[in-house]
Amino acid sequence: MAGGSSAPTGVSKERAEQYQGRVTAYVLVACIVAAVGGSLFGYDIGISGGVTSMDGFLSKFFPTVYRHKMHAHENNYCKYNNQGLAAFTSSLYLAGLVSSLVASPITRKYGRRGSIICGGISFSIGAALDASAQNLAMLILGRIMLGFGIGFGNQAVPLYLSEMAPTHLRGGLNMMFQLATTLGIFTANMINYGTEKLRPWGWRVSLGLAAAPAILMTVGGILLPETPNSLIERGSEEKGKKVLEKIRGTTNVHAELQDIIDASELANSIEHPFRKILEKKHRPELIMSIFMPTFQILTGINSILFYAPVLFQTMGFAGNASLYSSAVTGAVLASSTLVSIATVDRWGRRVLLIGGGIQMIICQVIVAIILGLKFGSDRELSKGFSILVVVVICLFVAAFGWSWGPLGWTVPSEIFPLEIRSAGQSITVAVNLLFTFAIGQSFLSLLCAFKFGIFLFFAGWITIMTIFVYLFLPETKGVPIEEMVFLWRKHWFWKRVLPKDLESSKNGAE
């Protein structure tokens, strides 16, 4: 390590076998409450698509889209193509991108709880603005405040879960975030199904109810304990030790505590974590923090969830039927996440990511073939083929729900050493929201231009990401979060990329 033998070196030896403790009720409650932060993200994804297909909402804010929608013979693939409507959906994610970078120093200096509380308050304000919006400017301002809330929440909650969870159950507990996200999507879809009947103001109820998970997240942030990693990093070693003993249910936490202390000493010697993550020794983590969230969005899932009602209406479903179909996809997503929670710490991350990728590719290709052969610019799908498309889309959503959905967040949140953890998570969230924004803003235009080829476009990306995981992502199952650095040194590719002095310093420590 640079700086000589007196400089902090971080975790220099593997102590995983010495870790003690059990799953306590305390850590389960803390993780469940913290994971509510994921429901903010999910609720918004689910609510946006439903609201943008409601006539009352469109006629008030997007009259041009409303008029196009009323034209039965309009080009099916293009009738919702409007940049203003796309901006309503995607402005939130651009605001989230900016706030996730602001959240990094707050999460590091003031703890994970501080960012969780900031996120809840911002989201509550955004929900109030959107529910009472009188014009497009007020509506977009509300979306921006929601974005700030999501940026803070998505930055802090996955870190909180990874640091609180015991090593052998870290994958499952971390996925509570994704489970909350999927339940948020499902809840939003069911609310949209009900409020669609409250014409013309039902959309206000849908947008306003976003305040409910935001208030839960704020109260949870106030009541939750801080993570031992964050406490020790900020100098409260004794307090961190007490929290660690409480969440592990034993006083024999020396090995895990020493790993956290070693990591904290190195973290506190780093003044500029964003500069630090660019160093060659952190190249694997940097690559994963960029590519995992990028690939997660390029599965095409957000397009299907954002615009599920619009997509189904485009295929010829009536208004209520399209909202019902999207509610079904939300339920499938939530239930399939439970499969991942049950299997991730038994089968590992790689098996789920590769298996899910293969299933998604097959589903996207089948949908493209059906739409290409049976669905044109001015004709609708038959009832039989419409049902088949919904079934295949549900299989696609299920595959995402037990693979890239939860693991797109879990893997990045567990691989960073403490000195770059907050910065690394900020990059992950920022990249995720950047691509969410880009796809959200461009999807309706892409649908208009590519038509059924949009599904082949996403299938191509899923093929690339599946190969990427097979070649470059090592298995992180059962590896303590502060000892993840040793994993890269053993990997066939990354050990060639990492500086040689890391290997010698490892051998010297052992």
XYZ file of C-alpha atoms in Angstrom:
510
model
C 0.000 0.000 0.000
C 1.175 3.546 -0.663
C 2.438 5.501 2.274
C 4.702 2.940 3.964
C 4.132 0.415 6.720
C 2.640 2.960 9.139
C -0.232 3.838 6.801
C -3.597 2.122 7.299
C -3.837 -0.918 5.034
C -7.483 -1.896 5.513
C -8.455 -5.557 5.942
C -5.172 -7.435 5.468
C -6.183 -11.030 6.322
C -9.246 -13.212 5.924
C -11.170 -13.878 9.166
C -14.495 -15.091 7.742
C -14.333 -18.460 9.542
C -14.067 -16.642 12.883
C -17.285 -14.638 12.451
C -19.819 -15.436 15.176
C -23.483 -14.612 15.686
C -26.993 -15.515 14.605
C -29.952 -13.881 12.956
C -31.616 -11.778 15.637
C -35.119 -10.325 15.693
C -33.450 -6.931 16.112
C -31.606 -7.103 12.784
C -34.669 -8.494 10.979
C -36.887 -5.627 12.185
C -34.212 -3.050 11.311
C -33.808 -4.462 7.795
C -37.560 -4.669 7.161
C -38.124 -1.060 8.278
C -35.145 0.220 6.270
C -36.254 -1.686 3.177
C -39.461 0.372 3.103
C -37.231 2.886 1.288
C -37.409 0.611 -1.737
C -41.184 0.990 -1.867
C -40.752 4.676 -2.776
C -38.928 3.734 -5.961
C -41.382 0.958 -6.739
C -44.501 2.994 -6.019
C -43.396 5.705 -8.406
C -42.506 3.272 -11.198
C -45.912 1.630 -10.851
C -47.956 4.802 -10.426
C -46.428 6.713 -13.367
C -47.542 4.315 -16.087
C -51.104 4.090 -14.755
C -51.534 7.822 -14.283
C -50.214 8.601 -17.786
C -52.942 6.403 -19.293
C -55.787 8.107 -17.351
C -57.963 10.420 -19.455
C -58.419 12.997 -16.666
C -54.675 13.390 -16.225
C -53.916 13.522 -19.958
C -56.678 16.026 -20.762
C -55.453 18.412 -18.025
C -51.691 18.311 -18.608
C -51.165 16.698 -22.026
C -54.168 17.544 -24.226
C -52.245 16.744 -27.440
C -51.607 13.164 -26.268
C -55.241 12.893 -25.178
C -56.449 13.903 -28.649
C -54.076 11.398 -30.296
C -55.297 8.675 -27.958
C -58.888 9.330 -29.044
C -58.012 8.743 -32.715
C -58.711 5.054 -33.219
C -56.783 4.853 -36.494
C -53.643 6.595 -35.263
C -50.436 4.557 -35.686
C -50.626 2.148 -32.728
C -46.943 2.327 -31.921
C -46.798 6.153 -31.994
C -49.996 7.475 -30.431
C -48.366 8.099 -27.016
C -45.120 9.517 -28.428
C -44.811 12.906 -26.700
C -41.647 14.341 -25.141
C -43.626 16.283 -22.529
C -45.307 13.104 -21.324
C -41.931 11.340 -21.318
C -40.466 14.268 -19.329
C -43.160 13.809 -16.650
C -41.996 10.240 -16.154
C -38.258 10.735 -16.518
C -37.626 14.126 -14.812
C -37.761 12.347 -11.463
C -34.830 10.130 -12.382
C -32.648 13.029 -13.511
C -33.258 14.725 -10.150
C -32.495 11.424 -8.412
C -29.212 11.172 -10.305
C -28.067 14.591 -9.024
C -29.237 13.970 -5.459
C -27.541 10.544 -5.260
C -24.179 12.274 -5.765
C -25.056 14.872 -3.102
C -26.119 12.030 -0.795
C -22.675 10.378 -0.831
C -20.865 12.813 1.530
C -23.986 13.023 3.737
C -24.161 9.229 4.024
C -20.450 9.104 4.868
C -20.298 12.011 7.347
C -23.688 11.762 9.027
C -24.489 8.065 8.635
C -26.887 5.940 6.622
C -29.868 7.058 8.727
C -29.315 10.722 7.819
C -29.746 10.034 4.128
C -32.769 7.797 4.747
C -34.505 10.626 6.683
C -33.623 13.229 3.998
C -35.049 10.924 1.341
C -38.331 10.412 3.191
C -38.898 14.138 3.756
C -38.121 15.051 0.124
C -40.458 12.357 -1.186
C -43.289 13.521 1.100
C -42.987 17.093 -0.237
C -42.980 15.816 -3.829
C -46.110 13.714 -3.262
C -47.970 16.741 -1.835
C -46.962 18.942 -4.790
C -48.009 16.369 -7.398
C -51.345 15.593 -5.743
C -52.273 19.284 -5.705
C -50.686 20.238 -9.065
C -52.557 22.934 -10.988
C -50.211 23.202 -13.952
C -47.375 21.327 -15.669
C -44.623 23.329 -13.896
C -46.008 22.384 -10.459
C -46.328 18.778 -11.586
C -42.691 18.611 -12.766
C -41.456 20.366 -9.579
C -43.188 17.671 -7.547
C -41.506 15.013 -9.662
C -38.113 16.616 -9.026
C -38.683 16.517 -5.244
C -39.689 12.854 -5.562
C -36.429 12.342 -7.447
C -34.407 13.852 -4.612
C -36.113 11.427 -2.237
C -35.332 8.434 -4.433
C -31.695 9.531 -4.876
C -31.118 9.657 -1.111
C -33.084 6.487 -0.392
C -31.472 4.350 -3.091
C -28.031 5.548 -2.018
C -28.419 4.752 1.688
C -30.842 1.824 2.041
C -28.870 -0.894 0.150
C -25.727 0.082 2.103
C -27.650 -0.053 5.367
C -28.986 -3.530 4.597
C -25.596 -4.900 3.482
C -23.847 -3.609 6.614
C -26.506 -4.780 9.083
C -26.999 -8.275 7.623
C -24.934 -11.265 8.796
C -22.643 -12.594 6.054
C -24.477 -15.867 5.389
C -27.834 -14.082 4.882
C -26.639 -10.793 3.366
C -28.071 -11.578 -0.070
C -31.540 -12.415 1.217
C -31.791 -9.490 3.647
C -30.401 -7.047 1.094
C -33.128 -8.155 -1.283
C -35.706 -6.801 1.145
C -35.036 -3.534 -0.712
C -36.057 -5.069 -4.039
C -39.010 -6.862 -2.424
C -40.232 -3.504 -1.076
C -39.715 -2.035 -4.558
C -41.812 -4.757 -6.190
C -44.533 -4.502 -3.519
C -44.536 -0.745 -4.156
C -45.080 -1.390 -7.871
C -47.877 -3.881 -7.188
C -49.573 -1.559 -4.664
C -49.385 1.320 -7.135
C -50.925 -0.823 -9.877
C -53.826 -1.839 -7.637
C -54.380 1.782 -6.535
C -54.398 2.889 -10.189
C -56.946 0.192 -10.954
C -59.227 1.690 -8.284
C -58.605 5.400 -8.869
C -59.109 5.081 -12.639
C -62.839 4.873 -11.831
C -62.727 8.190 -9.896
C -62.970 10.450 -12.915
C -61.594 12.997 -13.571
C -59.559 13.434 -10.340
C -58.524 9.868 -9.472
C -54.943 10.542 -10.604
C -54.541 13.001 -7.687
C -55.241 10.183 -5.211
C -52.704 7.932 -6.959
C -49.960 10.567 -6.821
C -50.795 11.765 -3.284
C -50.687 8.312 -1.702
C -46.938 8.244 -2.430
C -46.659 10.156 0.863
C -47.559 6.988 2.823
C -44.316 5.004 2.226
C -42.358 8.292 2.478
C -43.668 8.961 5.995
C -42.913 5.344 6.981
C -39.356 5.732 5.683
C -38.855 9.013 7.588
C -40.137 7.607 10.883
C -38.123 4.421 10.321
C -34.969 6.460 9.726
C -35.492 8.291 13.029
C -36.091 5.082 15.034
C -33.533 2.750 13.408
C -30.074 2.089 14.878
C -27.072 3.252 12.829
C -24.896 0.524 11.264
C -21.764 -0.487 13.228
C -19.649 0.166 10.105
C -20.845 3.765 9.889
C -20.503 4.391 13.644
C -16.928 3.092 13.742
C -16.016 4.955 10.547
C -17.189 8.178 12.274
C -15.184 7.491 15.462
C -17.813 5.898 17.734
C -16.012 2.581 18.184
C -17.574 1.614 21.518
C -21.080 2.445 20.334
C -20.431 0.524 17.099
C -19.292 -2.506 19.094
C -22.494 -2.445 21.190
C -24.704 -2.261 18.093
C -22.728 -5.118 16.492
C -23.160 -7.278 19.598
C -26.885 -6.514 19.655
C -27.536 -7.302 15.978
C -25.413 -10.493 16.073
C -26.831 -11.709 19.398
C -23.401 -12.438 20.923
C -20.515 -10.641 22.615
C -18.013 -12.696 20.597
C -17.772 -10.298 17.647
C -14.006 -9.708 17.744
C -13.214 -10.954 14.207
C -15.982 -8.960 12.499
C -15.273 -5.918 14.673
C -11.576 -6.024 13.776
C -12.409 -6.180 10.066
C -14.646 -3.110 10.434
C -11.991 -1.230 12.464
C -9.284 -2.041 9.893
C -11.556 -0.924 7.067
C -12.550 2.239 8.972
C -8.930 3.259 9.581
C -8.269 3.075 5.860
C -11.576 4.810 5.048
C -10.757 7.724 7.350
C -7.359 8.173 5.693
C -9.105 8.768 2.343
C -10.094 12.398 1.808
C -11.484 12.040 -1.717
C -13.318 8.695 -2.134
C -14.513 9.571 -5.656
C -10.889 10.102 -6.687
C -9.867 6.949 -4.833
C -12.335 4.721 -6.686
C -10.660 5.680 -9.984
C -7.370 4.067 -8.888
C -6.355 0.857 -10.635
C -6.677 -1.250 -7.480
C -10.418 -0.479 -7.432
C -10.955 -1.132 -11.134
C -13.187 -4.235 -10.626
C -15.485 -2.380 -8.214
C -15.680 0.658 -10.511
C -16.547 -1.503 -13.528
C -19.263 -3.338 -11.577
C -20.684 -0.077 -10.146
C -21.180 1.151 -13.720
C -22.128 -1.998 -15.631
C -24.471 -3.720 -13.123
C -26.986 -0.815 -12.913
C -26.605 -0.109 -16.652
C -27.432 -3.692 -17.527
C -30.301 -3.805 -15.031
C -32.068 -0.989 -16.903
C -31.135 -2.320 -20.360
C -33.138 -5.479 -19.652
C -36.064 -3.256 -20.680
C -37.924 -3.891 -17.420
C -38.547 -0.248 -16.563
C -40.044 0.352 -19.986
C -42.512 -2.460 -19.405
C -43.321 -1.343 -15.844
C -43.449 2.414 -16.594
C -45.606 2.028 -19.606
C -47.381 -1.281 -18.982
C -50.881 0.259 -19.195
C -49.856 2.322 -22.244
C -48.172 -0.733 -23.799
C -51.235 -2.906 -23.265
C -53.569 -0.183 -24.573
C -51.323 0.071 -27.633
C -51.862 -3.666 -28.156
C -55.618 -3.161 -28.122
C -56.614 -3.774 -24.500
C -59.392 -1.528 -23.190
C -58.486 1.023 -20.484
C -59.499 -1.063 -17.459
C -58.098 -4.250 -18.967
C -54.711 -2.602 -19.538
C -54.498 -1.440 -15.911
C -55.541 -4.915 -14.767
C -52.861 -6.533 -16.942
C -50.180 -4.259 -15.496
C -51.412 -5.110 -11.966
C -50.853 -8.777 -12.821
C -47.266 -8.059 -13.938
C -46.701 -6.180 -10.654
C -47.919 -9.182 -8.659
C -45.657 -11.521 -10.648
C -42.650 -9.266 -9.980
C -43.296 -9.167 -6.228
C -43.805 -12.938 -5.915
C -40.754 -13.815 -8.033
C -38.552 -11.660 -5.782
C -39.435 -14.073 -2.953
C -37.864 -16.877 -5.018
C -34.637 -14.902 -5.157
C -34.664 -14.166 -1.420
C -35.081 -17.891 -0.714
C -32.329 -19.064 -3.083
C -29.668 -16.343 -3.404
C -27.612 -17.419 -0.379
C -27.925 -21.088 -1.343
C -27.409 -21.039 -5.120
C -25.363 -17.855 -5.364
C -25.597 -14.681 -7.428
C -24.138 -15.973 -10.705
C -26.618 -18.840 -11.156
C -29.604 -16.519 -10.736
C -28.210 -13.791 -13.009
C -27.303 -16.175 -15.841
C -30.494 -18.259 -15.571
C -32.694 -15.170 -15.407
C -30.873 -13.668 -18.393
C -31.525 -16.704 -20.574
C -35.241 -16.757 -19.663
C -35.582 -13.013 -20.401
C -33.922 -13.351 -23.823
C -36.358 -16.112 -24.827
C -39.370 -14.065 -23.650
C -38.326 -10.864 -25.453
C -37.786 -12.757 -28.722
C -41.201 -14.486 -28.465
C -43.000 -11.152 -27.859
C -41.156 -9.580 -30.818
C -42.154 -12.470 -33.117
C -45.841 -12.315 -32.081
C -46.044 -8.541 -32.529
C -44.061 -8.673 -35.771
C -46.356 -11.258 -37.361
C -49.750 -10.452 -35.831
C -49.738 -6.766 -34.878
C -49.444 -3.821 -37.269
C -49.580 -0.043 -37.219
C -53.343 0.094 -37.610
C -54.616 -3.279 -36.412
C -55.046 -4.848 -32.994
C -54.019 -8.232 -31.631
C -56.653 -10.943 -31.413
C -57.789 -11.873 -27.916
C -55.811 -15.121 -27.963
C -52.541 -13.502 -28.989
C -53.087 -10.619 -26.517
C -53.358 -13.113 -23.659
C -50.253 -14.928 -24.938
C -48.283 -11.632 -24.978
C -49.326 -10.894 -21.376
C -48.306 -14.426 -20.288
C -44.882 -14.132 -21.954
C -44.357 -10.628 -20.510
C -45.211 -12.068 -17.074
C -42.583 -14.791 -17.584
C -40.100 -12.068 -18.531
C -41.004 -10.041 -15.421
C -40.687 -13.189 -13.255
C -37.197 -13.866 -14.613
C -36.191 -10.273 -13.880
C -37.747 -10.505 -10.404
C -35.517 -13.385 -9.317
C -32.354 -12.240 -11.089
C -31.372 -8.768 -12.291
C -34.077 -6.997 -10.274
C -32.734 -7.654 -6.785
C -29.154 -8.545 -7.746
C -28.664 -5.352 -9.758
C -28.775 -3.615 -6.368
C -27.398 -6.361 -4.102
C -24.121 -7.080 -5.916
C -22.881 -3.455 -6.112
C -23.865 -2.708 -2.505
C -21.811 -5.629 -1.145
C -18.551 -5.383 -3.162
C -17.119 -1.990 -2.143
C -14.463 -1.680 0.591
C -15.518 0.813 3.269
C -13.206 3.610 2.085
C -15.076 3.890 -1.253
C -18.419 2.336 -0.258
C -20.483 5.515 -0.143
C -18.896 6.859 -3.350
C -19.324 3.502 -5.101
C -22.993 3.254 -4.139
C -23.536 6.823 -5.365
C -22.063 5.889 -8.739
C -24.312 2.807 -8.878
C -27.437 4.840 -8.099
C -26.444 7.695 -10.442
C -25.789 5.311 -13.355
C -29.047 3.455 -12.658
C -31.027 6.691 -12.662
C -29.161 8.069 -15.699
C -30.147 5.049 -17.784
C -33.622 5.001 -16.245
C -33.953 8.633 -17.347
C -32.578 7.910 -20.827
C -34.841 4.894 -21.416
C -37.823 6.648 -19.820
C -37.356 9.701 -22.030
C -36.741 7.737 -25.215
C -38.901 4.614 -24.878
C -42.056 6.019 -26.474
C -39.960 7.349 -29.375
C -38.090 4.027 -29.647
C -41.410 2.162 -29.627
C -42.609 4.410 -32.451
C -39.388 3.949 -34.474
C -38.492 0.291 -33.765
C -42.055 -1.026 -33.349
C -41.812 -4.728 -32.364
C -38.017 -4.476 -32.803
C -37.825 -2.714 -29.423
C -38.063 -6.160 -27.792
C -35.202 -7.485 -29.937
C -33.183 -4.389 -28.974
C -33.483 -5.297 -25.290
C -32.922 -9.025 -25.982
C -29.556 -8.114 -27.548
C -28.520 -6.233 -24.427
C -29.589 -9.107 -22.146
C -27.384 -11.449 -24.198
C -24.400 -9.130 -23.665
C -25.002 -8.817 -19.903
C -25.393 -12.583 -19.446
C -22.005 -13.159 -21.114
C -20.525 -10.354 -18.970
C -21.658 -12.020 -15.730
C -20.347 -15.417 -16.856
C -16.896 -14.013 -17.626
C -16.293 -11.191 -15.163
C -18.433 -11.454 -12.004
C -17.007 -13.707 -9.251
C -19.395 -15.420 -6.835
C -19.883 -13.223 -3.726
C -22.072 -15.684 -1.782
C -20.831 -16.122 1.796
C -17.937 -13.628 1.511
C -17.846 -11.060 4.371
C -18.429 -7.529 3.122
C -15.098 -6.231 4.498
C -13.179 -9.146 2.914
C -14.597 -8.802 -0.604
C -11.244 -7.362 -1.743
C -9.674 -10.862 -1.646
C -12.240 -12.131 -4.172
C -10.918 -10.006 -7.030
C -7.337 -11.164 -6.422
C -8.394 -14.766 -7.037
C -10.485 -14.131 -10.165
C -8.995 -15.307 -13.476
C -9.361 -11.903 -15.172
C -9.234 -9.296 -12.403
C -6.013 -10.652 -10.869
C -4.319 -9.689 -14.152
C -5.736 -6.149 -13.970
C -4.979 -5.379 -10.320
C -1.556 -3.941 -9.389
C 0.998 -6.602 -8.440
C 1.819 -4.932 -5.116
C -1.662 -5.864 -3.841
C -0.845 -9.531 -4.166
C 2.501 -9.107 -2.400
C 0.923 -7.090 0.422
C -1.692 -9.835 0.858
C 0.978 -12.542 1.067
C 2.991 -10.417 3.467
C 0.021 -9.985 5.788
C -0.612 -13.699 5.846
